[in-house]
């Protein structure tokens, strides 16, 4: 009876054109990766795992080689039809609120890697190394980033507030780098005390009154892309509406202008030295 039953099951599977091991085998063999987060994509390249990468998000642009790989939307607005057609073995995203996790899980296995704090990147780079079979490389990269992002401030360190270039000072729409973010860690690693106010949830924004209260020694704008010289000067001059600020009186307002400065991938370690140098240039104006 058992033999007859097994033959019957095998016959049904044959009619369906499938095998009881087909899905499992495909899952094991398909090691391709789709990354929907720029920092993860950049890290895949840094770990030399790009041969597994078959797709990226619309915003993945570093390194420039990644632009030759097809884009599949973002973690918030993925291109489901394109993803379904390409059938990646694993989809990688960060843990941003609003990520379409259940919908993505219907298409493939999904791994969310936290990427907000220094502790996040330590664990996520190690986990990414396991996924890519690059464990030794991930250990080295994680250690390098942790070392580069260690604070070097002292009691006498000047205070610095890093603002996003999209801020509108006149309207009181001031966006800043949080103290508990990777950019906040880069400020401290560069030797400056982060003058950003504490944020308990919500977006990292402040009013004119809060900016006056913080009164940092240095204000540094960070661009999301390379801006024209006119835009750079406009950012510097925008703070002049608050003449009582120390940074205005001492002309210690600067702009870091370039590509991928807002990124939180491995290249953020290069930002530490850029912040340090720009801050020193402004302090030398005393």
Tab-separated table of N, CA, C and O in Angstrom, residues 62-186:
chain	number	residue	atom	x	y	z
A	62	UNK	N	27.111	54.528	-5.800
A	62	UNK	CA	28.510	54.429	-5.383
A	62	UNK	C	28.831	52.971	-5.059
A	62	UNK	O	28.093	52.314	-4.302
A	63	UNK	N	29.932	52.465	-5.684
A	63	UNK	CA	30.807	53.124	-6.656
A	63	UNK	C	30.106	53.287	-8.006
A	63	UNK	O	29.039	52.706	-8.223
A	64	UNK	N	30.710	54.037	-8.899
A	64	UNK	CA	30.055	54.350	-10.166
A	64	UNK	C	29.788	53.111	-11.015
A	64	UNK	O	28.870	53.114	-11.840
A	65	UNK	N	30.549	52.038	-10.798
A	65	UNK	CA	30.334	50.812	-11.570
A	65	UNK	C	28.931	50.245	-11.376
A	65	UNK	O	28.400	49.532	-12.236
A	66	UNK	N	28.332	50.551	-10.239
A	66	UNK	CA	27.021	49.985	-9.930
A	66	UNK	C	25.946	50.506	-10.875
A	66	UNK	O	24.886	49.896	-11.021
A	67	UNK	N	26.201	51.621	-11.534
A	67	UNK	CA	25.215	52.200	-12.444
A	67	UNK	C	24.953	51.308	-13.658
A	67	UNK	O	23.942	51.478	-14.345
A	68	UNK	N	25.827	50.364	-13.911
A	68	UNK	CA	25.631	49.444	-15.041
A	68	UNK	C	24.685	48.302	-14.681
A	68	UNK	O	24.293	47.519	-15.549
A	69	UNK	N	24.307	48.206	-13.407
A	69	UNK	CA	23.402	47.155	-12.945
A	69	UNK	C	21.971	47.677	-12.970
A	69	UNK	O	21.726	48.837	-12.610
A	70	UNK	N	20.991	46.872	-13.362
A	70	UNK	CA	19.600	47.335	-13.427
A	70	UNK	C	19.080	47.833	-12.075
A	70	UNK	O	19.448	47.315	-11.023
A	71	UNK	N	18.237	48.867	-12.128
A	71	UNK	CA	17.620	49.422	-10.924
A	71	UNK	C	16.199	48.876	-10.777
A	71	UNK	O	15.497	48.666	-11.763
A	72	UNK	N	15.775	48.668	-9.517
A	72	UNK	CA	14.474	48.056	-9.238
A	72	UNK	C	13.662	48.876	-8.245
A	72	UNK	O	13.002	48.326	-7.372
A	73	UNK	N	13.706	50.188	-8.360
A	73	UNK	CA	12.956	51.027	-7.431
A	73	UNK	C	13.702	51.228	-6.123
A	73	UNK	O	14.935	51.246	-6.090
A	74	UNK	N	12.966	51.357	-5.031
A	74	UNK	CA	13.557	51.537	-3.705
A	74	UNK	C	12.883	50.587	-2.729
A	74	UNK	O	11.912	49.906	-3.072
A	75	UNK	N	13.399	50.553	-1.495
A	75	UNK	CA	12.774	49.689	-0.484
A	75	UNK	C	11.365	50.161	-0.152
A	75	UNK	O	10.515	49.368	0.268
A	76	UNK	N	11.107	51.473	-0.319
A	76	UNK	CA	9.775	52.012	-0.056
A	76	UNK	C	8.848	51.852	-1.258
A	76	UNK	O	7.644	51.636	-1.091
A	77	UNK	N	9.410	51.967	-2.459
A	77	UNK	CA	8.608	51.833	-3.683
A	77	UNK	C	9.317	50.898	-4.664
A	77	UNK	O	9.819	51.336	-5.709
A	78	UNK	N	9.373	49.607	-4.348
A	78	UNK	CA	10.055	48.668	-5.241
A	78	UNK	C	9.253	48.409	-6.514
A	78	UNK	O	8.031	48.550	-6.528
A	79	UNK	N	9.961	48.039	-7.558
A	79	UNK	CA	9.322	47.652	-8.814
A	79	UNK	C	9.034	46.152	-8.740
A	79	UNK	O	9.846	45.319	-9.129
A	80	UNK	N	7.853	45.807	-8.245
A	80	UNK	CA	7.521	44.410	-7.976
A	80	UNK	C	7.558	43.549	-9.232
A	80	UNK	O	8.053	42.414	-9.200
A	81	UNK	N	7.027	44.076	-10.338
A	81	UNK	CA	6.979	43.285	-11.567
A	81	UNK	C	8.384	42.937	-12.052
A	81	UNK	O	8.653	41.797	-12.438
A	82	UNK	N	9.270	43.919	-12.026
A	82	UNK	CA	10.647	43.677	-12.481
A	82	UNK	C	11.361	42.692	-11.556
A	82	UNK	O	12.114	41.822	-12.014
A	83	UNK	N	11.126	42.828	-10.258
A	83	UNK	CA	11.756	41.906	-9.293
A	83	UNK	C	11.248	40.493	-9.522
A	83	UNK	O	12.019	39.525	-9.516
A	84	UNK	N	9.934	40.348	-9.742
A	84	UNK	CA	9.348	39.027	-9.972
A	84	UNK	C	9.923	38.379	-11.222
A	84	UNK	O	10.166	37.165	-11.256
A	85	UNK	N	10.150	39.190	-12.257
A	85	UNK	CA	10.707	38.632	-13.502
A	85	UNK	C	12.142	38.155	-13.318
A	85	UNK	O	12.554	37.151	-13.899
A	86	UNK	N	12.910	38.874	-12.502
A	86	UNK	CA	14.335	38.537	-12.341
A	86	UNK	C	14.590	37.514	-11.237
A	86	UNK	O	15.662	36.927	-11.201
A	87	UNK	N	13.662	37.351	-10.323
A	87	UNK	CA	13.724	36.319	-9.285
A	87	UNK	C	15.086	36.255	-8.571
A	87	UNK	O	15.790	35.241	-8.636
A	88	UNK	N	15.504	37.309	-7.869
A	88	UNK	CA	16.761	37.246	-7.110
A	88	UNK	C	16.642	36.252	-5.958
A	88	UNK	O	15.544	36.020	-5.432
A	89	UNK	N	17.759	35.669	-5.582
A	89	UNK	CA	17.740	34.715	-4.482
A	89	UNK	C	17.528	35.367	-3.136
A	89	UNK	O	16.972	34.764	-2.216
A	90	UNK	N	17.973	36.631	-3.003
A	90	UNK	CA	17.862	37.331	-1.725
A	90	UNK	C	17.735	38.827	-1.980
A	90	UNK	O	18.466	39.384	-2.803
A	91	UNK	N	16.805	39.471	-1.281
A	91	UNK	CA	16.644	40.919	-1.351
A	91	UNK	C	17.157	41.512	-0.052
A	91	UNK	O	16.768	41.085	1.034
A	92	UNK	N	18.039	42.505	-0.163
A	92	UNK	CA	18.609	43.163	1.013
A	92	UNK	C	18.057	44.578	1.129
A	92	UNK	O	18.036	45.330	0.156
A	93	UNK	N	17.606	44.945	2.332
A	93	UNK	CA	17.147	46.305	2.607
A	93	UNK	C	17.635	46.716	3.994
A	93	UNK	O	18.139	45.888	4.750
A	94	UNK	N	17.460	47.995	4.311
A	94	UNK	CA	17.710	48.428	5.680
A	94	UNK	C	16.397	48.285	6.447
A	94	UNK	O	15.449	47.674	5.968
A	95	UNK	N	16.340	48.855	7.647
A	95	UNK	CA	15.135	48.735	8.474
A	95	UNK	C	14.346	50.031	8.513
A	95	UNK	O	13.774	50.395	9.540
A	96	UNK	N	14.290	50.728	7.393
A	96	UNK	CA	13.540	51.975	7.323
A	96	UNK	C	12.057	51.718	7.536
A	96	UNK	O	11.513	50.713	7.066
A	97	UNK	N	11.418	52.650	8.241
A	97	UNK	CA	9.975	52.562	8.408
A	97	UNK	C	9.308	52.692	7.050
A	97	UNK	O	9.700	53.501	6.226
A	98	UNK	N	8.318	51.858	6.820
A	98	UNK	CA	7.603	51.927	5.549
A	98	UNK	C	8.108	50.958	4.500
A	98	UNK	O	7.543	50.879	3.412
A	99	UNK	N	9.174	50.216	4.813
A	99	UNK	CA	9.664	49.221	3.864
A	99	UNK	C	8.581	48.184	3.595
A	99	UNK	O	7.951	47.683	4.517
A	100	UNK	N	8.385	47.863	2.313
A	100	UNK	CA	7.308	46.949	1.909
A	100	UNK	C	7.715	45.501	2.135
A	100	UNK	O	7.810	44.705	1.187
A	101	UNK	N	7.952	45.148	3.386
A	101	UNK	CA	8.500	43.838	3.708
A	101	UNK	C	7.583	42.675	3.306
A	101	UNK	O	8.029	41.758	2.613
A	102	UNK	N	6.310	42.652	3.721
A	102	UNK	CA	5.459	41.511	3.356
A	102	UNK	C	5.346	41.305	1.848
A	102	UNK	O	5.389	40.164	1.367
A	103	UNK	N	5.219	42.399	1.097
A	103	UNK	CA	5.104	42.280	-0.360
A	103	UNK	C	6.388	41.749	-0.970
A	103	UNK	O	6.356	40.918	-1.891
A	104	UNK	N	7.541	42.209	-0.470
A	104	UNK	CA	8.821	41.727	-0.989
A	104	UNK	C	9.020	40.253	-0.657
A	104	UNK	O	9.584	39.494	-1.460
A	105	UNK	N	8.553	39.831	0.521
A	105	UNK	CA	8.733	38.443	0.941
A	105	UNK	C	7.938	37.475	0.076
A	105	UNK	O	8.236	36.280	0.058
A	106	UNK	N	6.929	37.973	-0.632
A	106	UNK	CA	6.185	37.118	-1.556
A	106	UNK	C	6.992	36.836	-2.820
A	106	UNK	O	6.685	35.907	-3.562
A	107	UNK	N	8.015	37.650	-3.049
A	107	UNK	CA	8.824	37.513	-4.260
A	107	UNK	C	10.121	36.754	-4.032
A	107	UNK	O	10.626	36.087	-4.933
A	108	UNK	N	10.678	36.870	-2.828
A	108	UNK	CA	11.968	36.236	-2.553
A	108	UNK	C	12.239	36.290	-1.050
A	108	UNK	O	11.478	36.901	-0.286
A	109	UNK	N	13.327	35.678	-0.639
A	109	UNK	CA	13.788	35.842	0.736
A	109	UNK	C	14.262	37.282	0.922
A	109	UNK	O	14.843	37.862	0.003
A	110	UNK	N	13.983	37.852	2.080
A	110	UNK	CA	14.345	39.237	2.349
A	110	UNK	C	15.142	39.298	3.654
A	110	UNK	O	14.771	38.673	4.643
A	111	UNK	N	16.234	40.056	3.612
A	111	UNK	CA	17.035	40.276	4.820
A	111	UNK	C	17.130	41.762	5.079
A	111	UNK	O	17.591	42.524	4.234
A	112	UNK	N	16.680	42.200	6.264
A	112	UNK	CA	16.800	43.600	6.657
A	112	UNK	C	18.031	43.778	7.533
A	112	UNK	O	18.196	43.075	8.535
A	113	UNK	N	18.878	44.713	7.159
A	113	UNK	CA	20.098	44.990	7.904
A	113	UNK	C	20.013	46.398	8.493
A	113	UNK	O	19.922	47.367	7.742
A	114	UNK	N	20.030	46.550	9.816
A	114	UNK	CA	19.987	47.898	10.415
A	114	UNK	C	21.225	48.689	10.041
A	114	UNK	O	22.326	48.141	9.973
A	115	UNK	N	21.056	50.009	9.813
A	115	UNK	CA	22.178	50.801	9.306
A	115	UNK	C	22.086	52.253	9.764
A	115	UNK	O	22.279	53.176	8.981
A	116	UNK	N	21.825	52.469	11.054
A	116	UNK	CA	21.681	53.822	11.569
A	116	UNK	C	22.845	54.256	12.448
A	116	UNK	O	23.289	55.399	12.387
A	117	UNK	N	23.326	53.353	13.283
A	117	UNK	CA	24.347	53.695	14.270
A	117	UNK	C	25.637	52.921	14.001
A	117	UNK	O	25.674	52.015	13.161
A	118	UNK	N	26.678	53.260	14.751
A	118	UNK	CA	27.953	52.560	14.623
A	118	UNK	C	27.780	51.088	14.982
A	118	UNK	O	28.334	50.197	14.320
A	119	UNK	N	27.014	50.808	16.030
A	119	UNK	CA	26.754	49.416	16.409
A	119	UNK	C	26.014	48.677	15.295
A	119	UNK	O	26.272	47.488	15.052
A	120	UNK	N	25.095	49.378	14.633
A	120	UNK	CA	24.352	48.767	13.523
A	120	UNK	C	25.288	48.317	12.413
A	120	UNK	O	25.186	47.178	11.930
A	121	UNK	N	26.173	49.212	11.992
A	121	UNK	CA	27.020	48.857	10.855
A	121	UNK	C	28.013	47.754	11.222
A	121	UNK	O	28.379	46.940	10.368
A	122	UNK	N	28.430	47.706	12.467
A	122	UNK	CA	29.336	46.629	12.884
A	122	UNK	C	28.673	45.272	12.679
A	122	UNK	O	29.234	44.375	12.029
A	123	UNK	N	27.453	45.120	13.197
A	123	UNK	CA	26.763	43.837	13.089
A	123	UNK	C	26.311	43.557	11.659
A	123	UNK	O	26.387	42.420	11.185
A	124	UNK	N	25.877	44.593	10.947
A	124	UNK	CA	25.352	44.380	9.598
A	124	UNK	C	26.452	44.039	8.599
A	124	UNK	O	26.246	43.225	7.692
A	125	UNK	N	27.625	44.652	8.741
A	125	UNK	CA	28.735	44.313	7.839
A	125	UNK	C	29.174	42.868	8.062
A	125	UNK	O	29.446	42.132	7.105
A	126	UNK	N	29.226	42.440	9.328
A	126	UNK	CA	29.588	41.061	9.634
A	126	UNK	C	28.568	40.105	9.025
A	126	UNK	O	28.923	39.084	8.419
A	127	UNK	N	27.282	40.438	9.171
A	127	UNK	CA	26.233	39.576	8.631
A	127	UNK	C	26.284	39.550	7.110
A	127	UNK	O	26.069	38.503	6.488
A	128	UNK	N	26.573	40.690	6.498
A	128	UNK	CA	26.692	40.745	5.045
A	128	UNK	C	27.871	39.897	4.576
A	128	UNK	O	27.807	39.246	3.525
A	129	UNK	N	28.945	39.884	5.355
A	129	UNK	CA	30.095	39.044	5.024
A	129	UNK	C	29.746	37.572	5.030
A	129	UNK	O	30.229	36.798	4.187
A	130	UNK	N	28.894	37.157	5.960
A	130	UNK	CA	28.447	35.761	6.010
A	130	UNK	C	27.617	35.439	4.776
A	130	UNK	O	27.786	34.386	4.149
A	131	UNK	N	26.711	36.348	4.405
A	131	UNK	CA	25.860	36.139	3.229
A	131	UNK	C	26.700	35.996	1.962
A	131	UNK	O	26.416	35.159	1.100
A	132	UNK	N	27.760	36.795	1.845
A	132	UNK	CA	28.586	36.830	0.637
A	132	UNK	C	29.757	35.852	0.672
A	132	UNK	O	30.554	35.811	-0.266
A	133	UNK	N	29.870	35.097	1.761
A	133	UNK	CA	31.037	34.221	1.949
A	133	UNK	C	32.326	35.039	1.960
A	133	UNK	O	33.348	34.640	1.384
A	134	UNK	N	32.261	36.195	2.606
A	134	UNK	CA	33.403	37.105	2.714
A	134	UNK	C	33.609	37.487	4.181
A	134	UNK	O	33.723	38.661	4.532
A	135	UNK	N	33.644	36.495	5.031
A	135	UNK	CA	33.672	36.756	6.473
A	135	UNK	C	34.951	37.459	6.917
A	135	UNK	O	34.911	38.379	7.735
A	136	UNK	N	36.083	37.034	6.402
A	136	UNK	CA	37.345	37.665	6.800
A	136	UNK	C	37.383	39.114	6.342
A	136	UNK	O	37.779	40.011	7.103
A	137	UNK	N	36.958	39.354	5.126
A	137	UNK	CA	36.940	40.720	4.588
A	137	UNK	C	35.982	41.611	5.385
A	137	UNK	O	36.271	42.786	5.637
A	138	UNK	N	34.844	41.047	5.788
A	138	UNK	CA	33.870	41.842	6.543
A	138	UNK	C	34.391	42.177	7.933
A	138	UNK	O	34.129	43.265	8.454
A	139	UNK	N	35.129	41.253	8.536
A	139	UNK	CA	35.735	41.531	9.843
A	139	UNK	C	36.721	42.697	9.742
A	139	UNK	O	36.746	43.586	10.588
A	140	UNK	N	37.537	42.691	8.689
A	140	UNK	CA	38.524	43.743	8.487
A	140	UNK	C	37.857	45.091	8.224
A	140	UNK	O	38.256	46.115	8.770
A	141	UNK	N	36.815	45.093	7.374
A	141	UNK	CA	36.114	46.333	7.052
A	141	UNK	C	35.395	46.890	8.270
A	141	UNK	O	35.450	48.094	8.536
A	142	UNK	N	34.740	46.021	9.014
A	142	UNK	CA	34.032	46.455	10.223
A	142	UNK	C	34.995	47.073	11.224
A	142	UNK	O	34.728	48.130	11.807
A	143	UNK	N	36.144	46.421	11.412
A	143	UNK	CA	37.144	46.930	12.351
A	143	UNK	C	37.675	48.289	11.904
A	143	UNK	O	37.854	49.212	12.712
A	144	UNK	N	37.902	48.439	10.602
A	144	UNK	CA	38.408	49.705	10.057
A	144	UNK	C	37.419	50.842	10.292
A	144	UNK	O	37.800	51.942	10.718
A	145	UNK	N	36.136	50.564	10.063
A	145	UNK	CA	35.122	51.597	10.241
A	145	UNK	C	34.942	51.968	11.707
A	145	UNK	O	34.797	53.142	12.052
A	146	UNK	N	34.963	50.969	12.573
A	146	UNK	CA	34.825	51.243	14.006
A	146	UNK	C	35.973	52.104	14.514
A	146	UNK	O	35.780	53.038	15.295
A	147	UNK	N	37.174	51.802	14.052
A	147	UNK	CA	38.345	52.574	14.463
A	147	UNK	C	38.248	54.008	13.962
A	147	UNK	O	38.506	54.967	14.697
A	148	UNK	N	37.837	54.167	12.687
A	148	UNK	CA	37.761	55.499	12.072
A	148	UNK	C	36.687	56.364	12.712
A	148	UNK	O	36.793	57.594	12.712
A	149	UNK	N	35.638	55.744	13.275
A	149	UNK	CA	34.520	56.497	13.829
A	149	UNK	C	34.568	56.640	15.349
A	149	UNK	O	33.595	57.060	15.968
A	150	UNK	N	35.713	56.317	15.933
A	150	UNK	CA	35.872	56.518	17.373
A	150	UNK	C	35.989	58.008	17.682
A	150	UNK	O	36.700	58.742	16.981
A	151	UNK	N	35.312	58.507	18.711
A	151	UNK	CA	35.389	59.940	19.036
A	151	UNK	C	36.791	60.346	19.478
A	151	UNK	O	37.483	59.586	20.150
A	152	UNK	N	37.212	61.555	19.074
A	152	UNK	CA	38.527	62.079	19.458
A	152	UNK	C	38.380	63.434	20.150
A	152	UNK	O	39.344	64.195	20.230
A	153	UNK	N	37.190	63.727	20.632
A	153	UNK	CA	36.945	65.019	21.267
A	153	UNK	C	37.585	65.095	22.647
A	153	UNK	O	37.815	64.075	23.300
A	154	UNK	N	37.862	66.330	23.069
A	154	UNK	CA	38.336	66.594	24.423
A	154	UNK	C	37.399	67.616	25.057
A	154	UNK	O	36.462	68.110	24.415
A	155	UNK	N	37.655	67.945	26.299
A	155	UNK	CA	36.812	68.914	26.994
A	155	UNK	C	36.844	70.277	26.311
A	155	UNK	O	35.864	71.031	26.349
A	156	UNK	N	37.968	70.602	25.668
A	156	UNK	CA	38.120	71.908	25.027
A	156	UNK	C	37.763	71.916	23.545
A	156	UNK	O	37.948	72.934	22.869
A	157	UNK	N	37.266	70.813	23.035
A	157	UNK	CA	36.954	70.747	21.592
A	157	UNK	C	35.856	71.741	21.233
A	157	UNK	O	34.887	71.913	21.979
A	158	UNK	N	35.986	72.408	20.084
A	158	UNK	CA	34.935	73.336	19.634
A	158	UNK	C	33.663	72.575	19.267
A	158	UNK	O	33.706	71.390	18.930
A	159	UNK	N	32.536	73.259	19.309
A	159	UNK	CA	31.269	72.644	18.940
A	159	UNK	C	30.997	72.879	17.459
A	159	UNK	O	31.356	73.911	16.894
A	160	UNK	N	30.370	71.907	16.841
A	160	UNK	CA	30.054	71.996	15.415
A	160	UNK	C	28.641	71.492	15.181
A	160	UNK	O	28.236	70.457	15.732
A	161	UNK	N	27.910	72.222	14.358
A	161	UNK	CA	26.578	71.794	13.934
A	161	UNK	C	26.634	71.553	12.431
A	161	UNK	O	26.977	72.465	11.670
A	162	UNK	N	26.326	70.338	12.004
A	162	UNK	CA	26.332	70.011	10.585
A	162	UNK	C	24.891	70.012	10.084
A	162	UNK	O	24.048	69.264	10.580
A	163	UNK	N	24.624	70.880	9.108
A	163	UNK	CA	23.285	71.039	8.549
A	163	UNK	C	23.221	70.460	7.140
A	163	UNK	O	24.198	70.487	6.392
A	164	UNK	N	22.055	69.954	6.776
A	164	UNK	CA	21.848	69.470	5.412
A	164	UNK	C	21.609	70.656	4.484
A	164	UNK	O	20.990	71.655	4.886
A	165	UNK	N	22.071	70.525	3.266
A	165	UNK	CA	21.998	71.655	2.334
A	165	UNK	C	20.566	72.039	1.984
A	165	UNK	O	20.318	73.133	1.484
A	166	UNK	N	19.607	71.168	2.256
A	166	UNK	CA	18.210	71.479	1.978
A	166	UNK	C	17.556	72.349	3.024
A	166	UNK	O	16.372	72.711	2.903
A	167	UNK	N	18.306	72.744	4.043
A	167	UNK	CA	17.747	73.591	5.101
A	167	UNK	C	17.415	74.980	4.569
A	167	UNK	O	18.103	75.501	3.687
A	168	UNK	N	16.355	75.565	5.116
A	168	UNK	CA	15.960	76.938	4.767
A	168	UNK	C	15.968	77.750	6.058
A	168	UNK	O	15.007	77.715	6.830
A	169	UNK	N	17.061	78.435	6.314
A	169	UNK	CA	17.234	79.144	7.584
A	169	UNK	C	16.148	80.199	7.781
A	169	UNK	O	15.559	80.308	8.868
A	170	UNK	N	15.857	80.976	6.759
A	170	UNK	CA	14.877	82.051	6.892
A	170	UNK	C	13.504	81.531	7.311
A	170	UNK	O	12.782	82.175	8.069
A	171	UNK	N	13.139	80.376	6.811
A	171	UNK	CA	11.833	79.802	7.141
A	171	UNK	C	11.865	78.970	8.423
A	171	UNK	O	10.837	78.448	8.852
A	172	UNK	N	13.044	78.842	9.010
A	172	UNK	CA	13.158	78.046	10.228
A	172	UNK	C	13.045	76.549	9.988
A	172	UNK	O	12.714	75.783	10.893
A	173	UNK	N	13.344	76.127	8.762
A	173	UNK	CA	13.342	74.703	8.420
A	173	UNK	C	14.796	74.227	8.380
A	173	UNK	O	15.453	74.270	7.338
A	174	UNK	N	15.281	73.823	9.536
A	174	UNK	CA	16.707	73.540	9.700
A	174	UNK	C	16.896	72.049	9.988
A	174	UNK	O	16.475	71.547	11.027
A	175	UNK	N	17.530	71.373	9.050
A	175	UNK	CA	17.753	69.933	9.163
A	175	UNK	C	19.208	69.664	9.540
A	175	UNK	O	20.119	70.189	8.912
A	176	UNK	N	19.420	68.842	10.545
A	176	UNK	CA	20.771	68.635	11.065
A	176	UNK	C	21.106	67.156	11.200
A	176	UNK	O	20.223	66.288	11.115
A	177	UNK	N	22.401	66.880	11.442
A	177	UNK	CA	22.876	65.519	11.652
A	177	UNK	C	22.768	65.160	13.136
A	177	UNK	O	23.364	65.808	13.978
A	178	UNK	N	21.996	64.144	13.420
A	178	UNK	CA	21.747	63.733	14.800
A	178	UNK	C	23.024	63.233	15.470
A	178	UNK	O	23.922	62.710	14.818
A	179	UNK	N	23.059	63.346	16.782
A	179	UNK	CA	24.220	62.871	17.537
A	179	UNK	C	24.346	61.357	17.490
A	179	UNK	O	25.458	60.812	17.533
A	180	UNK	N	23.211	60.646	17.405
A	180	UNK	CA	23.250	59.181	17.430
A	180	UNK	C	23.305	58.562	16.032
A	180	UNK	O	23.087	57.364	15.876
A	181	UNK	N	23.598	59.393	15.020
A	181	UNK	CA	23.701	58.889	13.655
A	181	UNK	C	25.149	58.622	13.279
A	181	UNK	O	26.080	58.994	14.012
A	182	UNK	N	25.363	58.004	12.118
A	182	UNK	CA	26.730	57.769	11.652
A	182	UNK	C	27.435	59.082	11.343
A	182	UNK	O	28.635	59.228	11.598
A	183	UNK	N	26.705	60.059	10.805
A	183	UNK	CA	27.313	61.370	10.560
A	183	UNK	C	27.634	62.064	11.883
A	183	UNK	O	28.633	62.787	11.985
A	184	UNK	N	26.792	61.853	12.881
A	184	UNK	CA	27.098	62.388	14.206
A	184	UNK	C	28.385	61.793	14.753
A	184	UNK	O	29.201	62.494	15.358
A	185	UNK	N	28.573	60.494	14.519
A	185	UNK	CA	29.815	59.838	14.940
A	185	UNK	C	31.009	60.394	14.176
A	185	UNK	O	32.100	60.558	14.740
A	186	UNK	N	30.815	60.707	12.886
A	186	UNK	CA	31.908	61.265	12.083
A	186	UNK	C	32.340	62.628	12.608
A	186	UNK	O	33.529	62.961	12.603
